[in-house]
Coordinates of C-alpha atoms in Angstrom, one line a residue:
X97 CA -27.9 144.1 -44.1
X98 CA -26.8 142.6 -47.4
X99 CA -29.1 142.2 -50.4
X100 CA -28.6 139.3 -52.8
X101 CA -30.0 138.6 -56.2
X102 CA -29.9 135.0 -57.6
X103 CA -30.5 133.7 -61.1
X104 CA -32.0 130.6 -59.6
X105 CA -32.8 129.7 -56.0
X106 CA -34.3 126.6 -54.5
X107 CA -37.2 127.9 -52.3
X108 CA -39.6 125.8 -50.2
X109 CA -42.0 125.8 -53.2
X110 CA -39.3 124.5 -55.5
X111 CA -36.8 126.1 -57.9
X112 CA -37.5 129.8 -58.7
X113 CA -35.8 132.3 -61.0
X114 CA -34.7 135.9 -60.4
X115 CA -34.9 135.7 -56.6
X116 CA -33.9 138.7 -54.4
X117 CA -33.5 138.5 -50.7
X118 CA -31.9 140.4 -47.8
X119 CA -29.8 138.9 -45.0
X120 CA -30.2 140.8 -41.8
X121 CA -28.4 139.7 -38.6
X122 CA -27.8 136.3 -40.1
X123 CA -31.4 135.7 -41.1
X124 CA -33.3 135.7 -44.4
X125 CA -35.7 138.6 -44.9
X126 CA -37.7 139.8 -47.9
X127 CA -37.4 136.8 -50.1
X128 CA -39.0 137.7 -53.5
X129 CA -39.4 135.7 -56.7
X130 CA -39.2 137.3 -60.2
X131 CA -37.5 140.3 -58.8
X132 CA -35.1 142.6 -60.8
X133 CA -31.6 143.0 -59.6
X134 CA -30.8 146.5 -58.3
X135 CA -27.6 148.5 -58.0
X136 CA -25.7 147.3 -55.0
X137 CA -27.1 143.8 -54.9
X138 CA -24.6 141.0 -54.6
X139 CA -25.3 138.9 -57.7
X140 CA -25.2 135.1 -57.3
X141 CA -24.7 133.4 -60.6
X142 CA -25.7 129.7 -60.8
X143 CA -28.1 127.9 -58.5
X144 CA -28.5 128.9 -54.9
X145 CA -29.4 126.0 -52.6
X146 CA -30.4 126.1 -49.0
X147 CA -27.7 125.0 -46.6
X148 CA -26.9 121.3 -46.8
X149 CA -27.0 119.1 -43.7
X150 CA -24.5 116.3 -43.0
X151 CA -26.6 114.5 -40.4
X152 CA -24.1 111.8 -39.6
X153 CA -20.3 112.2 -39.3
X154 CA -17.4 110.5 -37.5
X155 CA -14.7 113.1 -38.2
X156 CA -11.8 110.9 -37.2
X157 CA -12.8 108.3 -39.8
X158 CA -11.4 110.6 -42.4
X159 CA -8.0 109.3 -41.5
X160 CA -8.9 106.0 -43.2
X161 CA -9.8 107.4 -46.6
X162 CA -7.9 105.5 -49.3
X163 CA -6.2 103.2 -46.8
X164 CA -8.6 100.3 -46.2
X165 CA -9.1 98.6 -49.6
X166 CA -6.0 96.4 -50.0
X167 CA -7.1 93.2 -48.3
X168 CA -10.9 93.0 -49.0
X169 CA -12.7 92.1 -45.8
X170 CA -16.0 93.4 -44.5
X171 CA -17.5 95.9 -42.1
X172 CA -16.0 94.1 -39.1
X173 CA -12.4 94.0 -40.4
X174 CA -12.7 97.6 -41.4
X175 CA -13.8 98.4 -37.9
X176 CA -10.5 97.0 -36.5
X177 CA -8.6 99.5 -38.7
X178 CA -10.9 102.3 -37.5
X179 CA -10.3 101.3 -33.9
X180 CA -6.5 101.5 -34.5
X181 CA -6.9 105.2 -35.4
X182 CA -8.6 106.0 -32.1
X183 CA -5.5 104.9 -30.2
X184 CA -3.6 108.0 -31.5
X185 CA -6.1 110.8 -30.9
X186 CA -5.7 113.4 -28.2
X187 CA -7.7 116.6 -27.7
X188 CA -5.0 118.5 -29.7
X189 CA -4.7 116.2 -32.6
X190 CA -8.5 115.7 -32.7
X191 CA -9.1 119.4 -32.8
X192 CA -6.7 119.8 -35.8
X193 CA -8.1 116.8 -37.7
X194 CA -11.8 117.7 -37.0
X195 CA -11.2 121.4 -38.0
X196 CA -9.7 120.2 -41.4
X197 CA -12.5 117.7 -42.0
X198 CA -15.2 120.2 -41.2
X199 CA -13.5 122.8 -43.5
X200 CA -13.5 120.1 -46.2
X201 CA -17.3 119.7 -45.6
X202 CA -18.0 123.4 -45.9
X203 CA -16.0 123.6 -49.2
X204 CA -18.3 120.9 -50.4
X205 CA -21.5 122.8 -49.5
X206 CA -22.2 121.5 -46.0
X207 CA -23.5 124.1 -43.6
X208 CA -24.4 122.0 -40.5
X209 CA -23.0 118.7 -39.3
X210 CA -24.2 116.1 -36.7
X211 CA -21.0 114.7 -35.1
X212 CA -21.7 111.2 -33.7
X213 CA -19.1 111.6 -30.9
X214 CA -17.9 108.7 -28.7
X215 CA -14.2 109.4 -28.2
X216 CA -14.7 110.7 -24.7
X217 CA -11.7 109.7 -22.5
X218 CA -8.0 108.9 -22.7
X219 CA -6.5 105.6 -23.8
X220 CA -7.0 104.0 -20.4
X221 CA -10.6 105.1 -20.2
X222 CA -9.8 107.8 -17.6
X223 CA -11.5 111.2 -18.0
X224 CA -9.3 114.1 -19.0
X225 CA -9.0 117.0 -16.5
X226 CA -11.9 118.5 -18.4
X227 CA -14.1 115.4 -18.9
X228 CA -15.4 116.9 -22.1
X229 CA -12.0 117.8 -23.6
X230 CA -12.6 115.7 -26.7
X231 CA -16.1 117.1 -27.2
X232 CA -15.0 120.6 -26.7
X233 CA -12.3 120.0 -29.3
X234 CA -15.0 119.0 -31.8
X235 CA -17.1 122.1 -30.9
X236 CA -14.1 124.4 -31.4
X237 CA -13.2 122.7 -34.7
X238 CA -16.6 123.4 -36.1
X239 CA -16.6 127.0 -34.9
X240 CA -13.2 127.6 -36.6
X241 CA -14.3 125.8 -39.8
X242 CA -17.4 128.0 -40.0
X243 CA -20.3 125.5 -39.9
X244 CA -23.1 124.7 -37.4
X245 CA -22.7 121.7 -35.2
X246 CA -24.9 119.3 -33.3
X247 CA -22.7 117.3 -31.0
X248 CA -24.4 113.9 -30.8
X249 CA -22.7 112.9 -27.6
X250 CA -22.9 109.1 -27.5
X251 CA -23.6 106.6 -24.8
X252 CA -21.5 103.4 -25.2
X253 CA -21.7 100.8 -22.4
X254 CA -21.0 97.3 -23.8
X255 CA -18.4 95.8 -26.2
X256 CA -21.0 94.2 -28.5
X257 CA -23.7 91.6 -28.5
X258 CA -23.9 87.9 -29.2
X259 CA -26.6 85.3 -28.9
X260 CA -25.4 84.8 -25.4
X261 CA -25.6 88.5 -24.3
X262 CA -23.6 91.6 -24.2
X263 CA -19.8 91.5 -24.4
X264 CA -17.3 93.3 -22.1
X265 CA -15.6 96.4 -23.4
X266 CA -12.2 95.8 -25.0
X267 CA -9.1 97.9 -24.5
X268 CA -10.0 100.3 -27.3
X269 CA -13.6 100.7 -26.3
X270 CA -12.6 101.9 -22.8
X271 CA -12.2 105.3 -24.3
X272 CA -15.8 105.3 -25.3
X273 CA -17.6 104.6 -22.1
X274 CA -18.7 106.6 -19.0
X275 CA -19.7 103.3 -17.2
X276 CA -23.4 103.9 -16.9
X277 CA -26.2 106.1 -18.2
X278 CA -26.2 108.4 -15.1
X279 CA -22.5 109.2 -15.4
X280 CA -22.9 109.7 -19.2
X281 CA -25.8 112.2 -18.5
X282 CA -23.8 114.0 -15.8
X283 CA -20.8 114.6 -18.1
X284 CA -23.0 115.7 -21.0
X285 CA -24.9 118.2 -18.7
X286 CA -21.7 120.2 -18.5
X287 CA -21.7 120.9 -22.3
X288 CA -23.3 124.1 -23.3
X289 CA -25.1 125.1 -26.6
X290 CA -24.4 128.5 -28.3
X291 CA -25.4 130.3 -31.4
X292 CA -23.8 127.7 -33.7
X293 CA -23.8 124.6 -31.5
X294 CA -26.5 122.3 -30.3
X295 CA -26.0 119.4 -27.8
X296 CA -27.8 116.3 -28.8
X297 CA -27.5 112.7 -27.7
X298 CA -26.9 109.3 -29.3
X299 CA -27.2 105.6 -28.4
X300 CA -24.3 104.0 -30.2
X301 CA -26.4 100.9 -31.0
X302 CA -28.4 98.2 -29.3
X303 CA -25.1 96.3 -29.4
X304 CA -23.4 98.8 -27.1
X305 CA -26.4 99.8 -24.9
X306 CA -28.3 97.0 -23.2
X307 CA -32.1 96.9 -23.1
X308 CA -32.5 98.3 -19.6
X309 CA -30.1 101.1 -20.4
X310 CA -32.1 102.0 -23.5
X311 CA -35.0 102.7 -21.2
X312 CA -32.8 104.8 -19.0
X313 CA -31.6 106.7 -22.0
X314 CA -35.1 107.5 -23.1
X315 CA -35.7 109.0 -19.7
X316 CA -32.6 111.2 -19.4
X317 CA -32.8 112.4 -23.1
X318 CA -36.5 113.3 -23.1
X319 CA -37.1 116.3 -25.3
X320 CA -33.6 116.1 -26.8
X321 CA -32.5 115.0 -30.3
X322 CA -31.3 111.4 -30.2
X323 CA -29.6 109.4 -32.9
X324 CA -28.6 105.7 -33.0
X325 CA -27.0 103.3 -35.5
X326 CA -29.7 100.9 -36.4
X327 CA -29.5 97.6 -38.4
X328 CA -26.4 98.5 -40.3
X329 CA -25.4 94.9 -40.5
X330 CA -27.3 91.6 -40.7
X331 CA -25.1 90.2 -37.9
X332 CA -26.5 92.9 -35.6
X333 CA -30.0 91.9 -36.3
X334 CA -29.2 88.2 -35.8
X335 CA -27.6 88.7 -32.4
X336 CA -30.4 91.0 -31.3
X337 CA -33.0 88.4 -32.3
X338 CA -31.2 85.6 -30.7
X339 CA -30.7 87.3 -27.3
X340 CA -33.7 89.6 -27.1
X341 CA -36.2 88.0 -29.5
X342 CA -36.7 91.4 -31.2
X343 CA -35.2 93.7 -33.9
X344 CA -33.1 96.7 -32.9
X345 CA -35.9 99.0 -34.0
X346 CA -38.4 97.1 -31.8
X347 CA -36.0 97.4 -28.8
X348 CA -35.7 101.2 -29.4
X349 CA -39.5 101.5 -29.7
X350 CA -40.1 99.5 -26.6
X351 CA -37.7 101.8 -24.7
X352 CA -39.6 104.9 -25.9
X353 CA -36.9 106.3 -28.0
X354 CA -38.7 106.5 -31.4
X355 CA -40.4 109.8 -32.3
X356 CA -40.0 113.0 -34.3
X357 CA -36.7 113.8 -32.5
X358 CA -35.1 110.4 -33.2
X359 CA -32.9 109.4 -36.1
X360 CA -32.1 105.8 -37.1
X361 CA -28.8 105.9 -38.9
X362 CA -28.3 103.6 -41.8
X363 CA -31.6 101.7 -41.3
X364 CA -30.3 99.2 -43.9
X365 CA -31.7 95.8 -42.9
X366 CA -35.2 96.5 -41.7
X367 CA -38.3 94.3 -41.4
X368 CA -41.7 95.5 -42.6
X369 CA -42.6 96.0 -38.9
X370 CA -39.5 98.1 -38.4
X371 CA -40.5 100.3 -41.3
X372 CA -43.9 100.8 -39.9
X373 CA -42.6 101.6 -36.4
X374 CA -40.2 104.2 -37.8
X375 CA -42.7 105.7 -40.1
X376 CA -45.6 105.7 -37.7
X377 CA -43.5 107.5 -35.0
X378 CA -42.4 110.2 -37.5
X379 CA -38.8 109.2 -36.9
X380 CA -36.0 110.1 -39.3
X381 CA -33.9 107.6 -41.2
X382 CA -30.4 108.9 -42.0
X383 CA -28.9 107.3 -45.0
X384 CA -25.2 107.5 -45.8
X385 CA -25.0 106.1 -49.3
X386 CA -21.2 106.5 -50.0
X387 CA -20.4 104.7 -46.7
X388 CA -23.0 102.1 -47.1
X389 CA -21.6 101.1 -50.5
X390 CA -17.9 101.5 -49.4
X391 CA -18.5 99.1 -46.5
X392 CA -20.7 96.8 -48.5
X393 CA -23.5 97.3 -46.0
X394 CA -26.4 97.0 -48.4
X395 CA -29.2 99.2 -49.7
X396 CA -31.8 100.4 -47.2
X397 CA -35.5 100.8 -47.9
X398 CA -35.6 104.6 -48.3
X399 CA -38.7 104.8 -50.5
X400 CA -40.6 102.4 -48.2
X401 CA -39.7 104.4 -45.2
X402 CA -40.7 107.7 -46.8
X403 CA -44.1 106.2 -47.8
X404 CA -44.6 104.9 -44.2
X405 CA -44.2 108.4 -42.9
X406 CA -40.5 108.6 -41.9
X407 CA -38.4 111.7 -42.8
X408 CA -35.1 111.1 -44.6
X409 CA -31.7 112.8 -44.0
X410 CA -28.2 112.2 -45.4
X411 CA -24.7 111.9 -43.9
X412 CA -21.2 111.1 -45.0
X413 CA -20.4 109.0 -42.0
X414 CA -16.9 107.6 -42.4
X415 CA -16.0 110.2 -45.2
X416 CA -14.9 107.8 -47.9
X417 CA -16.2 110.8 -49.8
X418 CA -17.2 114.2 -48.6
X419 CA -19.6 115.4 -51.3
X420 CA -23.2 116.1 -50.4
X421 CA -24.2 115.7 -54.1
X422 CA -22.9 112.2 -54.1
X423 CA -25.0 111.4 -51.0
X424 CA -28.1 113.1 -52.6
X425 CA -27.7 111.1 -55.8
X426 CA -26.9 107.9 -53.9
X427 CA -30.3 108.0 -52.2
X428 CA -32.0 107.9 -55.6
X429 CA -29.5 105.7 -57.5
X430 CA -29.4 103.0 -54.8
X431 CA -33.2 102.9 -55.0
X432 CA -32.9 102.5 -58.8
X433 CA -30.6 99.6 -58.4
X434 CA -32.9 97.9 -55.9
X435 CA -36.1 98.6 -57.8
X436 CA -35.1 98.7 -61.5
X437 CA -37.1 101.9 -61.7
X438 CA -36.0 105.6 -62.2
X439 CA -37.4 108.6 -60.5
X440 CA -37.9 107.0 -57.1
X441 CA -37.5 110.5 -55.5
X442 CA -38.3 113.8 -57.1
X443 CA -35.7 116.5 -57.1
X444 CA -37.7 118.4 -54.4
X445 CA -37.8 115.3 -52.2
X446 CA -34.0 114.9 -52.5
X447 CA -33.5 118.6 -51.7
X448 CA -35.7 118.3 -48.7
X449 CA -33.8 115.3 -47.3
X450 CA -30.5 117.1 -47.9
X451 CA -31.5 120.4 -46.3
X452 CA -34.5 121.1 -44.1
X453 CA -35.2 117.6 -42.9
X454 CA -31.5 117.1 -42.2
X455 CA -31.4 120.3 -40.2
X456 CA -34.5 119.4 -38.2
X457 CA -33.1 115.9 -37.4
X458 CA -30.2 117.8 -35.8
X459 CA -32.4 120.2 -33.8
X460 CA -32.3 123.2 -36.0
X461 CA -35.9 124.0 -36.6
X462 CA -35.6 127.4 -38.4
X463 CA -32.9 126.6 -40.9
X464 CA -32.2 124.6 -44.1
X465 CA -34.6 126.6 -46.3
X466 CA -34.5 130.0 -48.1
X467 CA -37.5 131.7 -46.5
X468 CA -38.2 134.8 -44.4
X469 CA -37.1 134.2 -40.8
X470 CA -34.9 131.2 -41.5
X471 CA -31.2 131.2 -40.7
X472 CA -29.3 132.6 -43.7
X473 CA -27.4 129.4 -44.7
X474 CA -27.0 128.9 -48.4
X475 CA -24.8 127.4 -51.1
X476 CA -24.1 128.7 -54.6
X477 CA -23.5 126.0 -57.3
X478 CA -21.9 127.1 -60.6
X479 CA -23.7 126.1 -63.8
X480 CA -20.7 126.8 -66.1
X481 CA -18.3 124.0 -65.2
X482 CA -17.4 120.8 -67.0
X483 CA -19.8 119.0 -64.7
X484 CA -22.8 121.3 -64.9
X485 CA -22.7 123.1 -68.3
X486 CA -25.9 122.3 -70.1
X487 CA -27.8 120.9 -67.1
X488 CA -31.2 122.3 -66.3
X489 CA -31.1 124.4 -63.1
X490 CA -33.9 122.2 -61.6
X491 CA -31.8 119.1 -62.2
X492 CA -28.4 120.5 -60.9
X493 CA -28.5 117.8 -58.1
X494 CA -27.9 115.2 -60.8
X495 CA -24.8 116.8 -62.3
X496 CA -23.0 118.9 -59.7
X497 CA -20.2 117.7 -57.5
X498 CA -18.3 119.3 -54.6
X499 CA -15.9 121.0 -57.0
X500 CA -18.8 123.1 -58.4
X501 CA -19.5 124.8 -55.2
X502 CA -18.6 128.5 -55.5
X503 CA -19.9 130.2 -52.4
X504 CA -21.0 129.0 -48.9
X505 CA -22.7 131.3 -46.4
X506 CA -23.5 130.3 -42.9
X507 CA -25.5 132.6 -40.6
X508 CA -25.0 135.4 -43.1
X509 CA -21.2 135.0 -43.0
X510 CA -19.3 134.1 -46.1
X511 CA -17.2 131.0 -45.3
X512 CA -16.3 129.9 -48.9
X513 CA -15.9 132.4 -51.7
X514 CA -14.8 131.6 -55.3
X515 CA -14.3 128.0 -54.1
X516 CA -11.8 128.9 -51.4
X517 CA -12.3 128.5 -47.7
X518 CA -11.6 131.4 -45.4
X519 CA -9.0 129.3 -43.5
X520 CA -6.9 129.0 -46.7
X521 CA -5.5 125.7 -48.1
X522 CA -7.7 123.0 -46.7
X523 CA -5.7 120.2 -48.5
X524 CA -2.6 121.4 -46.6
X525 CA -4.6 121.5 -43.3
X526 CA -5.7 117.9 -43.9
X527 CA -2.3 116.7 -44.8
X528 CA -0.7 118.2 -41.7
X529 CA -3.5 117.0 -39.4
X530 CA -3.4 113.5 -40.8
X531 CA 0.4 113.4 -40.6
X532 CA 0.3 114.4 -37.0
X533 CA -2.2 111.6 -36.2
X534 CA -0.1 109.0 -38.0
X535 CA 3.0 110.2 -36.3
X536 CA 1.4 109.0 -33.1
X537 CA 0.8 105.6 -34.6

């Protein structure tokens, strides 16, 4: 057992001062407010936050950071550059890259990640000797980096969608597909959860999974966490309306996929009916503000979704930035730009989206909060840096950045201490992993 005392800690009831708690077998116990520090307590100076959830990640996209801005373009031209990276990933290079990216996340305050994983097979689309070699590489990478993982193993069956119907897979997309839902389900069944890993599911999008297959996915994933890219681009909505006469959200609802275990990722270009469907079904909408602005996707209706009954979560998606505080502020600041109003979300609402609701969207029901019986995941943010000096503790979310994270604890284990990851020099790890990937290009 380890006993901690915190100057400030964000509890389920909001920010509290002089908080003392025990960590026993990786779980919070005896959380008390207004408690005096005692001899032997580990003193945590700054603001202690519950573990932060990155609910939408594509680890290999990190290879594109700072390399896609020279020629303008749009989401679709960016996608071609992303596809080029996939040609040069093997189980070994993917393990090294994902481990470094996940370590970067933990340094930034992330304690659980949802990896939206669709790099399943070799370049020719053939399964590896272990059909889950790429997924197992992601699982091992998260384990070594010291954070929890929900592997959102993704079904991907078609090459896209036009007004005339679904397109065949191209040469790059052959890596992504199992051929049909039954073969996807059989491969995923061989993956096993453990103490730090959950196995979830994903529908890549209604572009990549035709209508009848959406229904099949609802059947084989019943009771499981399911995520899907939804209405990220107007072109997706247009093609879906032209061919199916429905929105992507309406198709997912018709298939039976919406519900409290479903997350709509991006949810940028929604109709009023879409908002009501997602809210009425208690689905989650996962916003990725730094990606949505980097790719010029647009600003999604976060406040309207919350008012309709949807939960909100946050992700860093393509990792143009890995900084959960940027994502938290982005949720509020994008709303301000769209509405010309401030205070669209309270600090407590932002904290909930970044922590407990993000965890729940990934299948971790007893985590993401500092409370008796919850998993002991927490982050200590300094209040004496050039970014945070002078900020109120209850408004630290508006001033802190990843560089202000001092300590990260996952399951009671210290993974980051004094701003340093237990694996050592994460920048060097990233440099080596990215160099190895590019050497294959």
